[in-house]
Amino acid sequence: SIQIFTTADLMNKTDGARKEWAEFKTAVLSKNIAAMLEMMKPDVEIYRGGKTLSISLPYSAFVAKPDREFITALIGPSNSVLQQIVQMDPIRELRLSTEIGMGVVYKFPDGKILNEIAFFPFNGRYRVYEVAFRERDN
């Protein structure tokens, strides 16, 4: 086995570019699963329908065979990230976390599907850390 050491700076700093939303939106609109997964933090969580969807396998195994419910939350035909972002653009805000640094949150205050999508630094880029769907009264 090999032990690899890193620093918080390496894991939590980015190049400062503000292109995360444009890249994510392009990946979702084109239904490019590989590009979407590349933009996810390994500890990403999707809160949808009372469930927390996450990557519970080794990342390489998940990428080789992504969970269907996880992908449907992103690009499904209804109640998905895709359906929300074709309806409206979000509002960009910053979020500071003592645990993982400065993040960027895209909020949908008038959205019927999503509350927000949060991006936090990981390995030099902002990546999706959390997708929060609105709870429905059903």
One Martini backbone bead per residue (centre of mass of N, CA, C, O) as a GRO file, in nm:
protein
  138
    1SER     BB    1   0.102   0.033   0.010
    2ILE     BB    2   0.003   0.384  -0.004
    3GLN     BB    3   0.093   0.689   0.144
    4ILE     BB    4  -0.090   0.997   0.135
    5PHE     BB    5  -0.018   1.333   0.155
    6THR     BB    6  -0.177   1.640   0.263
    7THR     BB    7  -0.337   1.954   0.240
    8ALA     BB    8  -0.564   2.193   0.292
    9ASP     BB    9  -0.483   2.372   0.055
   10LEU     BB   10  -0.516   2.162  -0.170
   11MET     BB   11  -0.828   2.093  -0.100
   12ASN     BB   12  -0.939   2.425  -0.051
   13LYS     BB   13  -0.831   2.538  -0.316
   14THR     BB   14  -0.846   2.762  -0.590
   15ASP     BB   15  -0.820   2.949  -0.895
   16GLY     BB   16  -1.086   3.160  -0.882
   17ALA     BB   17  -1.281   3.065  -1.071
   18ARG     BB   18  -1.625   3.132  -1.220
   19LYS     BB   19  -1.728   2.823  -1.370
   20GLU     BB   20  -1.911   2.610  -1.229
   21TRP     BB   21  -2.196   2.668  -1.338
   22ALA     BB   22  -2.148   2.648  -1.642
   23GLU     BB   23  -2.041   2.356  -1.637
   24PHE     BB   24  -2.281   2.221  -1.498
   25LYS     BB   25  -2.506   2.311  -1.689
   26THR     BB   26  -2.388   2.181  -1.943
   27ALA     BB   27  -2.388   1.889  -1.837
   28VAL     BB   28  -2.693   1.871  -1.780
   29LEU     BB   29  -2.813   1.960  -2.058
   30SER     BB   30  -2.634   1.717  -2.204
   31LYS     BB   31  -2.625   1.459  -2.022
   32ASN     BB   32  -2.323   1.442  -1.889
   33ILE     BB   33  -2.225   1.220  -1.667
   34ALA     BB   34  -1.918   1.243  -1.650
   35ALA     BB   35  -1.912   1.552  -1.598
   36MET     BB   36  -2.086   1.552  -1.344
   37LEU     BB   37  -1.909   1.359  -1.172
   38GLU     BB   38  -1.651   1.540  -1.187
   39MET     BB   39  -1.821   1.773  -1.010
   40MET     BB   40  -1.800   1.586  -0.764
   41LYS     BB   41  -1.783   1.517  -0.457
   42PRO     BB   42  -1.730   1.235  -0.276
   43ASP     BB   43  -1.944   1.372  -0.040
   44VAL     BB   44  -2.197   1.393  -0.179
   45GLU     BB   45  -2.537   1.534  -0.148
   46ILE     BB   46  -2.883   1.431  -0.192
   47TYR     BB   47  -3.192   1.598  -0.123
   48ARG     BB   48  -3.470   1.366  -0.173
   49GLY     BB   49  -3.763   1.262  -0.063
   50GLY     BB   50  -3.625   1.201   0.234
   51LYS     BB   51  -3.344   1.154   0.104
   52THR     BB   52  -2.997   1.040   0.094
   53LEU     BB   53  -2.778   1.087  -0.161
   54SER     BB   54  -2.480   0.888  -0.237
   55ILE     BB   55  -2.144   0.782  -0.230
   56SER     BB   56  -2.085   0.433  -0.129
   57LEU     BB   57  -1.863   0.381  -0.318
   58PRO     BB   58  -1.620   0.362  -0.491
   59TYR     BB   59  -1.570   0.594  -0.721
   60SER     BB   60  -1.499   0.408  -0.965
   61ALA     BB   61  -1.755   0.231  -0.934
   62PHE     BB   62  -1.963   0.457  -0.964
   63VAL     BB   63  -1.876   0.555  -1.247
   64ALA     BB   64  -1.918   0.279  -1.390
   65LYS     BB   65  -2.201   0.256  -1.191
   66PRO     BB   66  -2.441   0.450  -1.150
   67ASP     BB   67  -2.687   0.552  -0.967
   68ARG     BB   68  -3.005   0.591  -1.069
   69GLU     BB   69  -3.122   0.792  -0.857
   70PHE     BB   70  -2.897   0.999  -0.878
   71ILE     BB   71  -2.930   1.061  -1.185
   72THR     BB   72  -3.234   1.132  -1.177
   73ALA     BB   73  -3.195   1.386  -0.999
   74LEU     BB   74  -3.039   1.533  -1.229
   75ILE     BB   75  -3.188   1.407  -1.535
   76GLY     BB   76  -3.472   1.375  -1.512
   77PRO     BB   77  -3.805   1.426  -1.634
   78SER     BB   78  -3.861   1.485  -1.320
   79ASN     BB   79  -3.769   1.631  -1.045
   80SER     BB   80  -3.495   1.793  -1.140
   81VAL     BB   81  -3.229   1.971  -1.213
   82LEU     BB   82  -3.293   2.007  -1.508
   83GLN     BB   83  -3.585   2.119  -1.473
   84GLN     BB   84  -3.492   2.374  -1.317
   85ILE     BB   85  -3.268   2.505  -1.515
   86VAL     BB   86  -3.477   2.556  -1.754
   87GLN     BB   87  -3.653   2.774  -1.584
   88MET     BB   88  -3.390   2.892  -1.414
   89ASP     BB   89  -3.186   3.111  -1.258
   90PRO     BB   90  -2.973   3.157  -1.014
   91ILE     BB   91  -2.850   3.260  -0.705
   92ARG     BB   92  -2.551   3.396  -0.590
   93GLU     BB   93  -2.364   3.268  -0.307
   94LEU     BB   94  -2.202   3.262  -0.002
   95ARG     BB   95  -2.018   3.008   0.200
   96LEU     BB   96  -1.918   2.951   0.533
   97SER     BB   97  -1.694   2.694   0.654
   98THR     BB   98  -1.501   2.560   0.905
   99GLU     BB   99  -1.447   2.279   0.756
  100ILE     BB  100  -1.445   2.366   0.407
  101GLY     BB  101  -1.490   2.668   0.366
  102MET     BB  102  -1.545   2.834   0.072
  103GLY     BB  103  -1.855   2.877  -0.085
  104VAL     BB  104  -2.101   2.810  -0.345
  105VAL     BB  105  -2.441   2.925  -0.386
  106TYR     BB  106  -2.732   2.807  -0.562
  107LYS     BB  107  -3.037   2.972  -0.571
  108PHE     BB  108  -3.413   2.895  -0.568
  109PRO     BB  109  -3.656   3.091  -0.452
  110ASP     BB  110  -3.883   3.019  -0.702
  111GLY     BB  111  -3.862   2.725  -0.692
  112LYS     BB  112  -4.017   2.395  -0.719
  113ILE     BB  113  -3.757   2.192  -0.678
  114LEU     BB  114  -3.523   2.381  -0.571
  115ASN     BB  115  -3.309   2.535  -0.343
  116GLU     BB  116  -2.998   2.409  -0.381
  117ILE     BB  117  -2.645   2.451  -0.484
  118ALA     BB  118  -2.336   2.332  -0.358
  119PHE     BB  119  -2.000   2.460  -0.361
  120PHE     BB  120  -1.674   2.313  -0.305
  121PRO     BB  121  -1.362   2.265  -0.244
  122PHE     BB  122  -1.167   2.027  -0.460
  123ASN     BB  123  -0.882   1.979  -0.601
  124GLY     BB  124  -0.890   2.299  -0.728
  125ARG     BB  125  -1.217   2.286  -0.727
  126TYR     BB  126  -1.537   2.340  -0.775
  127ARG     BB  127  -1.783   2.130  -0.615
  128VAL     BB  128  -2.033   1.928  -0.557
  129TYR     BB  129  -2.188   1.891  -0.226
  130GLU     BB  130  -2.501   1.999  -0.265
  131VAL     BB  131  -2.850   1.889  -0.304
  132ALA     BB  132  -3.158   2.075  -0.261
  133PHE     BB  133  -3.470   1.988  -0.228
  134ARG     BB  134  -3.790   2.027  -0.222
  135GLU     BB  135  -4.052   1.990  -0.025
  136ARG     BB  136  -4.342   1.810  -0.051
  137ASP     BB  137  -4.705   1.813  -0.038
  138ASN     BB  138  -4.798   1.457  -0.026
   0.00000   0.00000   0.00000
